[in-house]
Amino acid sequence: MLKISKLTDYGLLACVYLARKQGQVVAAREIAGFYHLPVPMVTKVLKTLHHGGLINSHRGAGGGYSFDADAEPVTLGHLIEALEGPWDLVECETTDDTGHAICAIRVACPSRRFMFGINQAIKGAFEQVTLGDLTRGVLPAVAFSGS
């Protein structure tokens, strides 16, 4: 079943919140309170986003996190990759640390070509929606061409 994890779901919410308060330092507790989420999970998400280079971390009294960049070029694909790491829907194209395909029947698989196209279309759709779109509440026309 294709499903976005809670980590990614909360990460998207946190990024939208921070992007709407662009440049302001916001505590994890504030974001958690706004969305009625557990503070430890929001803290984990924010640390992951910071390590992924998407948000800034501010230490000390009055510390927290901020989003200082333009939200427009940051895509859902960027956010998911920062939160989940490299991802594919199917193992056809996924490789291990040595660069070898994970799927043992990759060459003989009758559905590989179709699944690859679906994988590319979905990843392409995530690349067409930006954090700016999310902050404005606008869903752009997303093409599912697979190319």
mmCIF file of C-alpha atoms in Angstrom:
data_model
loop_
_atom_site.group_PDB
_atom_site.id
_atom_site.type_symbol
_atom_site.label_atom_id
_atom_site.label_comp_id
_atom_site.label_asym_id
_atom_site.label_seq_id
_atom_site.Cartn_x
_atom_site.Cartn_y
_atom_site.Cartn_z
ATOM 1 C CA MET A 1 0.000 0.000 0.000
ATOM 2 C CA LEU A 2 1.339 3.387 -0.970
ATOM 3 C CA LYS A 3 1.115 5.649 2.032
ATOM 4 C CA ILE A 4 3.027 8.684 3.224
ATOM 5 C CA SER A 5 4.513 8.083 6.670
ATOM 6 C CA LYS A 6 3.581 10.151 9.717
ATOM 7 C CA LEU A 7 7.133 11.528 9.678
ATOM 8 C CA THR A 8 6.616 12.890 6.161
ATOM 9 C CA ASP A 9 3.073 14.054 6.853
ATOM 10 C CA TYR A 10 4.173 15.974 9.959
ATOM 11 C CA GLY A 11 7.224 17.251 8.080
ATOM 12 C CA LEU A 12 5.028 18.759 5.375
ATOM 13 C CA LEU A 13 2.843 20.411 8.013
ATOM 14 C CA ALA A 14 5.896 21.803 9.821
ATOM 15 C CA CYS A 15 7.367 23.174 6.580
ATOM 16 C CA VAL A 16 4.106 24.866 5.625
ATOM 17 C CA TYR A 17 3.878 26.419 9.089
ATOM 18 C CA LEU A 18 7.481 27.655 8.950
ATOM 19 C CA ALA A 19 7.137 28.918 5.371
ATOM 20 C CA ARG A 20 4.070 30.930 6.355
ATOM 21 C CA LYS A 21 6.159 32.520 9.129
ATOM 22 C CA GLN A 22 9.140 33.017 6.837
ATOM 23 C CA GLY A 23 12.207 34.230 8.697
ATOM 24 C CA GLN A 24 10.613 33.963 12.145
ATOM 25 C CA VAL A 25 12.075 31.578 14.705
ATOM 26 C CA VAL A 26 9.402 29.112 15.818
ATOM 27 C CA ALA A 27 9.604 26.522 18.599
ATOM 28 C CA ALA A 28 8.637 22.886 17.984
ATOM 29 C CA ARG A 29 6.048 23.241 20.760
ATOM 30 C CA GLU A 30 4.275 26.030 18.821
ATOM 31 C CA ILE A 31 3.972 23.911 15.672
ATOM 32 C CA ALA A 32 2.874 20.871 17.686
ATOM 33 C CA GLY A 33 0.255 22.940 19.492
ATOM 34 C CA PHE A 34 -1.099 24.468 16.291
ATOM 35 C CA TYR A 35 -1.668 21.053 14.669
ATOM 36 C CA HIS A 36 -2.350 19.118 17.919
ATOM 37 C CA LEU A 37 0.636 16.820 17.332
ATOM 38 C CA PRO A 38 3.017 15.189 19.823
ATOM 39 C CA VAL A 39 5.939 17.518 20.608
ATOM 40 C CA PRO A 40 8.596 14.740 20.485
ATOM 41 C CA MET A 41 7.519 13.730 16.970
ATOM 42 C CA VAL A 42 7.528 17.335 15.734
ATOM 43 C CA THR A 43 10.969 17.833 17.285
ATOM 44 C CA LYS A 44 12.248 14.735 15.466
ATOM 45 C CA VAL A 45 10.780 15.960 12.184
ATOM 46 C CA LEU A 46 12.324 19.411 12.576
ATOM 47 C CA LYS A 47 15.750 17.931 13.334
ATOM 48 C CA THR A 48 15.486 15.737 10.239
ATOM 49 C CA LEU A 49 14.507 18.733 8.084
ATOM 50 C CA HIS A 50 17.409 20.724 9.526
ATOM 51 C CA HIS A 51 19.891 17.927 8.784
ATOM 52 C CA GLY A 52 18.414 17.748 5.281
ATOM 53 C CA GLY A 53 19.283 21.417 4.809
ATOM 54 C CA LEU A 54 15.707 22.630 4.390
ATOM 55 C CA ILE A 55 15.263 24.637 7.585
ATOM 56 C CA ASN A 56 17.509 26.516 10.006
ATOM 57 C CA SER A 57 18.016 25.684 13.656
ATOM 58 C CA HIS A 58 18.485 28.396 16.290
ATOM 59 C CA ARG A 59 19.897 27.531 19.715
ATOM 60 C CA GLY A 60 19.469 29.173 23.079
ATOM 61 C CA ALA A 61 16.671 31.061 24.766
ATOM 62 C CA GLY A 62 14.095 31.943 22.171
ATOM 63 C CA GLY A 63 15.545 29.271 19.892
ATOM 64 C CA GLY A 64 13.691 27.080 17.483
ATOM 65 C CA TYR A 65 13.526 26.648 13.743
ATOM 66 C CA SER A 66 13.005 28.920 10.769
ATOM 67 C CA PHE A 67 12.516 28.723 7.046
ATOM 68 C CA ASP A 68 14.400 31.616 5.486
ATOM 69 C CA ALA A 69 14.442 30.602 1.822
ATOM 70 C CA ASP A 70 11.883 31.199 -0.895
ATOM 71 C CA ALA A 71 9.273 28.429 -0.597
ATOM 72 C CA GLU A 72 8.551 28.410 -4.318
ATOM 73 C CA PRO A 73 11.426 26.246 -5.607
ATOM 74 C CA VAL A 74 11.191 23.661 -2.786
ATOM 75 C CA THR A 75 9.172 20.729 -4.128
ATOM 76 C CA LEU A 76 7.328 17.963 -2.338
ATOM 77 C CA GLY A 77 9.954 15.690 -3.866
ATOM 78 C CA HIS A 78 12.682 17.643 -2.037
ATOM 79 C CA LEU A 79 10.757 17.441 1.232
ATOM 80 C CA ILE A 80 10.069 13.722 0.947
ATOM 81 C CA GLU A 81 13.695 13.025 0.067
ATOM 82 C CA ALA A 82 14.877 15.051 3.084
ATOM 83 C CA LEU A 83 12.517 13.172 5.392
ATOM 84 C CA GLU A 84 12.603 9.662 3.936
ATOM 85 C CA GLY A 85 15.843 9.549 1.981
ATOM 86 C CA PRO A 86 15.969 8.354 -1.629
ATOM 87 C CA TRP A 87 12.750 6.547 -2.487
ATOM 88 C CA ASP A 88 10.983 4.659 -5.225
ATOM 89 C CA LEU A 89 7.552 3.058 -5.251
ATOM 90 C CA VAL A 90 8.906 -0.217 -6.558
ATOM 91 C CA GLU A 91 12.216 -1.984 -6.110
ATOM 92 C CA CYS A 92 12.737 -2.308 -9.882
ATOM 93 C CA GLU A 93 14.950 0.750 -9.954
ATOM 94 C CA THR A 94 16.175 0.734 -6.357
ATOM 95 C CA THR A 95 19.802 -0.211 -5.794
ATOM 96 C CA ASP A 96 21.716 -1.187 -2.698
ATOM 97 C CA ASP A 97 24.808 0.579 -1.356
ATOM 98 C CA THR A 98 26.996 -1.128 -3.969
ATOM 99 C CA GLY A 99 24.813 -0.031 -6.904
ATOM 100 C CA HIS A 100 23.253 -3.446 -7.565
ATOM 101 C CA ALA A 101 19.514 -3.757 -8.193
ATOM 102 C CA ILE A 102 17.596 -5.021 -5.163
ATOM 103 C CA CYS A 103 14.953 -6.882 -7.150
ATOM 104 C CA ALA A 104 16.071 -10.431 -7.982
ATOM 105 C CA ILE A 105 13.677 -10.861 -10.941
ATOM 106 C CA ARG A 106 14.210 -7.404 -12.418
ATOM 107 C CA VAL A 107 15.296 -8.592 -15.880
ATOM 108 C CA ALA A 108 12.472 -11.132 -16.344
ATOM 109 C CA CYS A 109 9.675 -9.131 -14.691
ATOM 110 C CA PRO A 110 6.729 -8.538 -17.062
ATOM 111 C CA SER A 111 5.465 -5.505 -15.126
ATOM 112 C CA ARG A 112 8.798 -3.704 -14.692
ATOM 113 C CA ARG A 113 8.337 -1.346 -17.638
ATOM 114 C CA PHE A 114 4.855 -0.332 -16.482
ATOM 115 C CA MET A 115 5.816 0.019 -12.849
ATOM 116 C CA PHE A 116 8.827 2.115 -13.834
ATOM 117 C CA GLY A 117 6.495 4.454 -15.757
ATOM 118 C CA ILE A 118 4.106 4.723 -12.825
ATOM 119 C CA ASN A 119 7.016 5.336 -10.456
ATOM 120 C CA GLN A 120 8.334 8.139 -12.682
ATOM 121 C CA ALA A 121 4.870 9.705 -13.045
ATOM 122 C CA ILE A 122 4.258 9.803 -9.296
ATOM 123 C CA LYS A 123 7.731 11.125 -8.514
ATOM 124 C CA GLY A 124 7.250 13.698 -11.297
ATOM 125 C CA ALA A 125 3.962 14.811 -9.737
ATOM 126 C CA PHE A 126 5.717 15.358 -6.393
ATOM 127 C CA GLU A 127 8.293 17.487 -8.217
ATOM 128 C CA GLN A 128 5.558 19.699 -9.697
ATOM 129 C CA VAL A 129 4.005 20.703 -6.368
ATOM 130 C CA THR A 130 6.012 23.228 -4.373
ATOM 131 C CA LEU A 131 6.047 24.316 -0.757
ATOM 132 C CA GLY A 132 4.833 27.667 -2.077
ATOM 133 C CA ASP A 133 1.758 25.906 -3.518
ATOM 134 C CA LEU A 134 1.090 24.284 -0.144
ATOM 135 C CA THR A 135 1.425 27.554 1.770
ATOM 136 C CA ARG A 136 -1.044 29.218 -0.593
ATOM 137 C CA GLY A 137 -3.397 26.214 -0.533
ATOM 138 C CA VAL A 138 -3.193 25.915 -4.319
ATOM 139 C CA LEU A 139 -2.995 22.593 -6.139
ATOM 140 C CA PRO A 140 -1.310 23.126 -9.491
ATOM 141 C CA ALA A 141 -2.304 21.138 -12.549
ATOM 142 C CA VAL A 142 -0.114 18.065 -12.294
ATOM 143 C CA ALA A 143 0.689 16.098 -15.414
ATOM 144 C CA PHE A 144 0.880 12.310 -15.090
ATOM 145 C CA SER A 145 2.627 11.648 -18.368
ATOM 146 C CA GLY A 146 5.320 9.347 -17.028
ATOM 147 C CA SER A 147 7.977 11.137 -19.027
#
